Every structure is written in C-alpha cells, then in structure tokens.
Tab-separated table of C-alpha atoms in Angstrom:
chain	number	residue	atom	x	y	z
X	5	UNK	CA	-7.931	-2.644	-24.076
X	6	UNK	CA	-6.121	-0.919	-21.159
X	7	UNK	CA	-7.583	-3.035	-18.367
X	8	UNK	CA	-6.280	-2.656	-14.825
X	9	UNK	CA	-7.114	-5.396	-12.352
X	10	UNK	CA	-6.930	-4.885	-8.603
X	11	UNK	CA	-7.232	-7.494	-5.853
X	12	UNK	CA	-8.719	-7.992	-3.412
X	13	UNK	CA	-11.831	-5.869	-3.889
X	14	UNK	CA	-12.372	-5.765	-0.157
X	15	UNK	CA	-10.504	-6.913	2.934
X	16	UNK	CA	-11.129	-6.812	6.659
X	17	UNK	CA	-8.147	-7.163	8.962
X	18	UNK	CA	-7.322	-6.760	12.609
X	19	UNK	CA	-5.352	-3.839	13.929
X	20	UNK	CA	-1.607	-4.505	13.821
X	21	UNK	CA	-1.667	-6.890	10.870
X	22	UNK	CA	-0.435	-6.195	7.341
X	23	UNK	CA	-2.428	-6.275	4.129
X	24	UNK	CA	-1.166	-6.568	0.563
X	25	UNK	CA	-3.079	-5.169	-2.420
X	26	UNK	CA	-2.165	-6.165	-5.973
X	27	UNK	CA	-2.543	-4.082	-9.112
X	28	UNK	CA	-2.030	-5.610	-12.540
X	29	UNK	CA	-2.140	-4.167	-16.034
X	30	UNK	CA	-3.712	-7.023	-17.990
X	31	UNK	CA	-3.158	-6.092	-21.621
X	32	UNK	CA	-0.370	-3.531	-21.567
X	33	UNK	CA	2.928	-2.827	-19.885
X	34	UNK	CA	3.102	-0.024	-17.362
X	35	UNK	CA	6.469	1.362	-16.267
X	36	UNK	CA	4.598	3.667	-13.910
X	37	UNK	CA	1.575	2.987	-11.738
X	38	UNK	CA	-0.145	5.269	-9.264
X	39	UNK	CA	-1.768	4.545	-5.909
X	40	UNK	CA	-4.638	6.725	-4.753
X	41	UNK	CA	-6.688	6.793	-1.578
X	42	UNK	CA	-10.277	7.977	-1.404
X	43	UNK	CA	-12.344	8.884	1.644
X	44	UNK	CA	-16.156	9.073	1.419
X	45	UNK	CA	-17.318	12.068	-0.622
X	46	UNK	CA	-13.739	13.204	-1.100
X	47	UNK	CA	-11.522	13.393	-4.134
X	48	UNK	CA	-8.877	10.840	-4.988
X	49	UNK	CA	-5.670	11.689	-3.169
X	50	UNK	CA	-2.416	10.567	-4.753
X	51	UNK	CA	-0.350	8.532	-2.317
X	52	UNK	CA	2.616	7.455	-4.386
X	53	UNK	CA	4.000	6.842	-7.838
X	54	UNK	CA	5.251	3.328	-8.386
X	55	UNK	CA	8.169	2.938	-10.802
X	56	UNK	CA	9.144	-0.417	-12.251
X	57	UNK	CA	12.556	-1.483	-11.032
X	58	UNK	CA	13.123	1.463	-8.712
X	59	UNK	CA	11.867	3.015	-5.508
X	60	UNK	CA	8.418	4.530	-5.326
X	61	UNK	CA	7.945	8.259	-5.006
X	62	UNK	CA	5.681	9.191	-2.103
X	63	UNK	CA	3.561	12.298	-1.763
X	64	UNK	CA	4.101	14.625	1.151
X	65	UNK	CA	2.537	13.285	4.324
X	66	UNK	CA	2.423	9.650	3.197
X	67	UNK	CA	4.521	7.351	5.383
X	68	UNK	CA	6.692	5.221	3.136
X	69	UNK	CA	7.391	2.726	5.925
X	70	UNK	CA	3.681	2.162	6.466
X	71	UNK	CA	2.660	1.971	2.821
X	72	UNK	CA	5.226	-0.264	1.129
X	73	UNK	CA	5.139	-0.262	-2.654
X	74	UNK	CA	6.824	-2.805	-4.876
X	75	UNK	CA	6.779	-2.636	-8.672
X	76	UNK	CA	8.605	-5.817	-9.561
X	77	UNK	CA	7.482	-6.146	-13.173
X	78	UNK	CA	5.962	-4.108	-15.981
X	79	UNK	CA	2.508	-5.472	-15.183
X	80	UNK	CA	2.401	-5.704	-11.386
X	81	UNK	CA	2.581	-3.247	-8.515
X	82	UNK	CA	1.736	-4.073	-4.912
X	83	UNK	CA	0.809	-1.875	-1.973
X	84	UNK	CA	1.319	-3.318	1.496
X	85	UNK	CA	-0.286	-1.548	4.418
X	86	UNK	CA	1.907	-2.517	7.369
X	87	UNK	CA	0.744	-2.623	10.986
X	88	UNK	CA	-2.672	-1.419	9.945
X	89	UNK	CA	-4.754	0.736	12.272
X	90	UNK	CA	-8.428	1.734	12.063
X	91	UNK	CA	-7.465	5.137	10.631
X	92	UNK	CA	-5.990	3.309	7.616
X	93	UNK	CA	-9.483	2.126	6.698
X	94	UNK	CA	-10.211	3.597	3.292
X	95	UNK	CA	-10.734	2.893	-0.410
X	96	UNK	CA	-7.428	2.312	-2.193
X	97	UNK	CA	-7.294	2.565	-5.985
X	98	UNK	CA	-4.436	1.895	-8.370
X	99	UNK	CA	-4.045	3.233	-11.875
X	100	UNK	CA	-1.757	2.919	-14.857
X	101	UNK	CA	-1.174	4.604	-18.166
X	102	UNK	CA	-0.656	2.714	-21.393
X	103	UNK	CA	1.877	5.260	-22.589
X	104	UNK	CA	2.436	8.719	-24.029
X	105	UNK	CA	-0.578	10.976	-23.581
X	106	UNK	CA	-3.041	8.158	-22.997
X	107	UNK	CA	-5.373	8.562	-20.001
X	108	UNK	CA	-4.963	6.839	-16.668
X	109	UNK	CA	-6.986	3.660	-16.330
X	110	UNK	CA	-8.072	2.597	-12.883
X	111	UNK	CA	-8.583	-0.649	-11.075
X	112	UNK	CA	-11.864	-1.234	-9.267
X	113	UNK	CA	-10.379	-0.360	-5.901
X	114	UNK	CA	-9.905	-2.167	-2.601
X	115	UNK	CA	-12.076	-1.376	0.402
X	116	UNK	CA	-9.883	-1.856	3.488
X	117	UNK	CA	-11.515	-2.074	6.904
X	118	UNK	CA	-9.265	-2.350	9.942
X	119	UNK	CA	-11.003	-3.484	13.117
I	29	UNK	CA	-4.801	26.014	-2.902
I	30	UNK	CA	-7.287	23.902	-4.821
I	31	UNK	CA	-6.281	23.221	-8.387
I	32	UNK	CA	-9.551	21.626	-9.439
I	33	UNK	CA	-12.990	22.713	-8.230
I	34	UNK	CA	-16.175	20.995	-9.316
I	35	UNK	CA	-19.714	22.284	-9.003
I	36	UNK	CA	-22.352	21.546	-8.033
I	37	UNK	CA	-21.394	19.028	-5.361
I	38	UNK	CA	-24.626	17.151	-6.014
I	39	UNK	CA	-27.257	17.358	-8.712
I	40	UNK	CA	-30.656	15.722	-8.981
I	41	UNK	CA	-32.354	15.629	-12.386
I	42	UNK	CA	-35.473	14.097	-13.753
I	43	UNK	CA	-35.075	11.740	-16.669
I	44	UNK	CA	-34.808	13.819	-19.829
I	45	UNK	CA	-33.847	17.037	-18.000
I	46	UNK	CA	-30.579	18.264	-19.531
I	47	UNK	CA	-27.938	20.057	-17.462
I	48	UNK	CA	-24.221	20.807	-17.151
I	49	UNK	CA	-21.518	20.054	-14.634
I	50	UNK	CA	-18.658	22.489	-14.116
I	51	UNK	CA	-14.957	21.966	-13.492
I	52	UNK	CA	-12.781	25.036	-12.955
I	53	UNK	CA	-9.028	24.692	-12.727
I	54	UNK	CA	-5.930	26.707	-11.951
I	55	UNK	CA	-2.701	25.141	-13.162
I	56	UNK	CA	0.557	26.509	-14.492
I	57	UNK	CA	0.630	24.470	-17.654
I	58	UNK	CA	-2.304	22.300	-18.624
I	59	UNK	CA	-1.302	19.093	-20.355
I	60	UNK	CA	-4.758	17.606	-20.332
I	61	UNK	CA	-8.139	17.703	-18.604
I	62	UNK	CA	-9.891	14.407	-17.972
I	63	UNK	CA	-13.453	13.424	-17.140
I	64	UNK	CA	-14.193	10.164	-15.362
I	65	UNK	CA	-17.357	8.472	-14.173
I	66	UNK	CA	-17.286	6.635	-10.842
I	67	UNK	CA	-19.985	4.262	-9.658
I	68	UNK	CA	-20.269	3.451	-5.916
I	69	UNK	CA	-17.562	1.064	-4.750
I	70	UNK	CA	-15.800	1.101	-8.139
I	71	UNK	CA	-12.765	2.727	-9.634
I	72	UNK	CA	-13.142	5.682	-12.010
I	73	UNK	CA	-14.032	4.901	-15.612
I	74	UNK	CA	-12.425	7.077	-18.290
I	75	UNK	CA	-14.766	9.255	-20.371
I	76	UNK	CA	-12.872	12.071	-22.128
I	77	UNK	CA	-9.565	13.867	-22.493
I	78	UNK	CA	-9.409	17.511	-23.579
I	79	UNK	CA	-6.122	19.190	-24.387
I	80	UNK	CA	-6.769	22.715	-25.604
I	81	UNK	CA	-9.327	25.502	-25.258
I	82	UNK	CA	-12.155	25.154	-27.722
I	83	UNK	CA	-11.909	21.398	-27.919
I	84	UNK	CA	-15.086	19.325	-27.595
I	85	UNK	CA	-15.670	15.592	-27.214
I	86	UNK	CA	-18.942	13.653	-27.337
I	87	UNK	CA	-20.046	10.224	-26.239
I	88	UNK	CA	-23.709	9.229	-26.305
I	89	UNK	CA	-25.552	11.716	-24.064
I	90	UNK	CA	-22.359	13.358	-22.779
I	91	UNK	CA	-20.436	16.251	-24.264
I	92	UNK	CA	-17.317	17.787	-22.741
I	93	UNK	CA	-16.008	21.253	-23.562
I	94	UNK	CA	-12.917	23.164	-22.490
I	95	UNK	CA	-11.958	26.829	-22.052
I	96	UNK	CA	-8.782	28.286	-20.591
I	97	UNK	CA	-10.269	28.267	-17.095
I	98	UNK	CA	-12.958	25.602	-16.979
I	99	UNK	CA	-14.561	22.586	-18.501
I	100	UNK	CA	-18.209	21.634	-18.763
I	101	UNK	CA	-19.755	18.214	-18.974
I	102	UNK	CA	-23.114	18.581	-20.671
I	103	UNK	CA	-25.656	15.812	-20.152
I	104	UNK	CA	-28.452	15.753	-22.689
I	105	UNK	CA	-31.716	13.959	-21.887
I	106	UNK	CA	-30.171	11.906	-19.074
I	107	UNK	CA	-31.380	8.462	-18.105
I	108	UNK	CA	-31.343	6.830	-14.647
I	109	UNK	CA	-28.300	4.786	-15.672
I	110	UNK	CA	-26.331	8.028	-15.972
I	111	UNK	CA	-26.510	8.348	-12.182
I	112	UNK	CA	-22.937	8.320	-10.851
I	113	UNK	CA	-20.234	10.609	-9.538
I	114	UNK	CA	-18.447	12.518	-12.293
I	115	UNK	CA	-14.832	13.385	-11.604
I	116	UNK	CA	-12.702	15.992	-13.293
I	117	UNK	CA	-8.899	15.754	-13.205
I	118	UNK	CA	-6.036	17.780	-14.612
I	119	UNK	CA	-2.572	16.829	-15.714
I	120	UNK	CA	-0.257	19.790	-15.388
I	121	UNK	CA	3.388	20.316	-16.158
I	122	UNK	CA	4.393	20.164	-12.470
I	123	UNK	CA	2.771	16.854	-11.542
I	124	UNK	CA	4.704	14.322	-13.568
I	125	UNK	CA	2.280	11.767	-14.943
I	126	UNK	CA	-0.155	11.857	-11.997
I	127	UNK	CA	-3.580	13.485	-12.138
I	128	UNK	CA	-5.064	15.981	-9.669
I	129	UNK	CA	-8.728	15.300	-9.047
I	130	UNK	CA	-11.651	17.447	-8.046
I	131	UNK	CA	-14.126	16.210	-5.426
I	132	UNK	CA	-16.660	15.252	-8.034
I	133	UNK	CA	-20.323	15.923	-8.749
I	134	UNK	CA	-22.765	13.301	-7.562
I	135	UNK	CA	-25.515	13.008	-10.164
I	136	UNK	CA	-28.860	11.338	-9.507
I	137	UNK	CA	-31.315	10.928	-12.372
I	138	UNK	CA	-34.800	9.904	-11.335
I	139	UNK	CA	-37.360	8.216	-13.608
C-alpha cells in the first residue's frame, strides 16, 4: 500500500515554456502533499506544502508565481513550472502521507531539463 | 544551521564487510526520525521510523538505532544490491508534517 505515482518521469522543454508535473496517491487519500527539489549530491529541499482545497504553503525563497501548485482532489496534486529557465533544471519529487504518524511516501521523481 | 548531518558522505565496502552510517540531529522536539534508501534517478524508498531514544528497528541486513542526538544505520554483511544513497530525515515539532533531510550517505558495495 501507500503508493505515490508521479508523471512524467522526465521532461525536456525550451526556455520560456511551462511544464506540469502530476503527483497521485494511488491507494490512499492525501489531504497534504509535499513537493521537494533535489540537486545532484544534495539533500531534498522542501519547496511547498500542498493542501487539498486551499492554497499551497511555500518555503522561504520559493517563488509561488513560478511554481504553481494545485491540489484539486484528495489524490492529485500538480506542480507547474511556469516560464521555465535553465536554472529550473532539477529533480522534482512529490510525497504524501497516508495519515497520522505514518511516514512520507515518495513518487519516483521528475527530471526536468530546460534548454 | 543544519538540523540533520549525515556521515560519511560516501562509503565503499566490500561484500560482507559490515559498517554503520551516522545521522546526527539538532531539533527542538523530535517527532520521528526516518531512514530512506534512494537509488539513482528514483524517489526515496521508506525503510524505518524511530520515535524515541533506545528504539531499534531491523529489516534484513539493516538495523536502525536512535539516541537523543543521533541515529545509526548498521549494515551487516552487505551485498552489492545494498548500494544506494541512504537518507536520514527528521520530523520536528516546528515543521508541520514536512521532513528535513540530511545530504545522505552514498554507499557502494563491491563484489
């Protein structure tokens, strides 16, 4: 149980375009999902907390107008990278918790390359 | 100020050579310490949760322990398939439901 699916697994886009990444909890409902970003040989950095039916909470330094988060249902959160630039190239990972004190379960990540 | 520090950054072992990975933490109120395994190009895979000092968890060749200041991930007689990056994360009372991660230990087990 507690499977988190993330799509696409990789995407290449041109500078100035937007990219949408989907995160789904397949066998449980998640009122809260988390979006992380990971640079090579670095730790996972929390970008934002996605709350079902309300606005996301962004970490300090993360531009909310660039990284749009929508959590429209209890099983789906999306991250849209708007007007992408090469510096946005990174590994983006979503996660969700089944509830209570259960651990976070992660999707398999999306490798974004902006050319 | 780093909340979670992992050491060593990288570790190379021969198959069967046991060792330990360290995770030291400084948080105001620990709600849980988590160990994950991450393979290249993949998301982290959950291994263990520890909640209080003295607690231990085991899974196959892995054993995690916890004190008030650090956690150890002991690897007994590792195999090449244990090669991965091992991440430690803490859930503290100030971070909502999110986890704060260390930079990980990259483990390579050679035949």
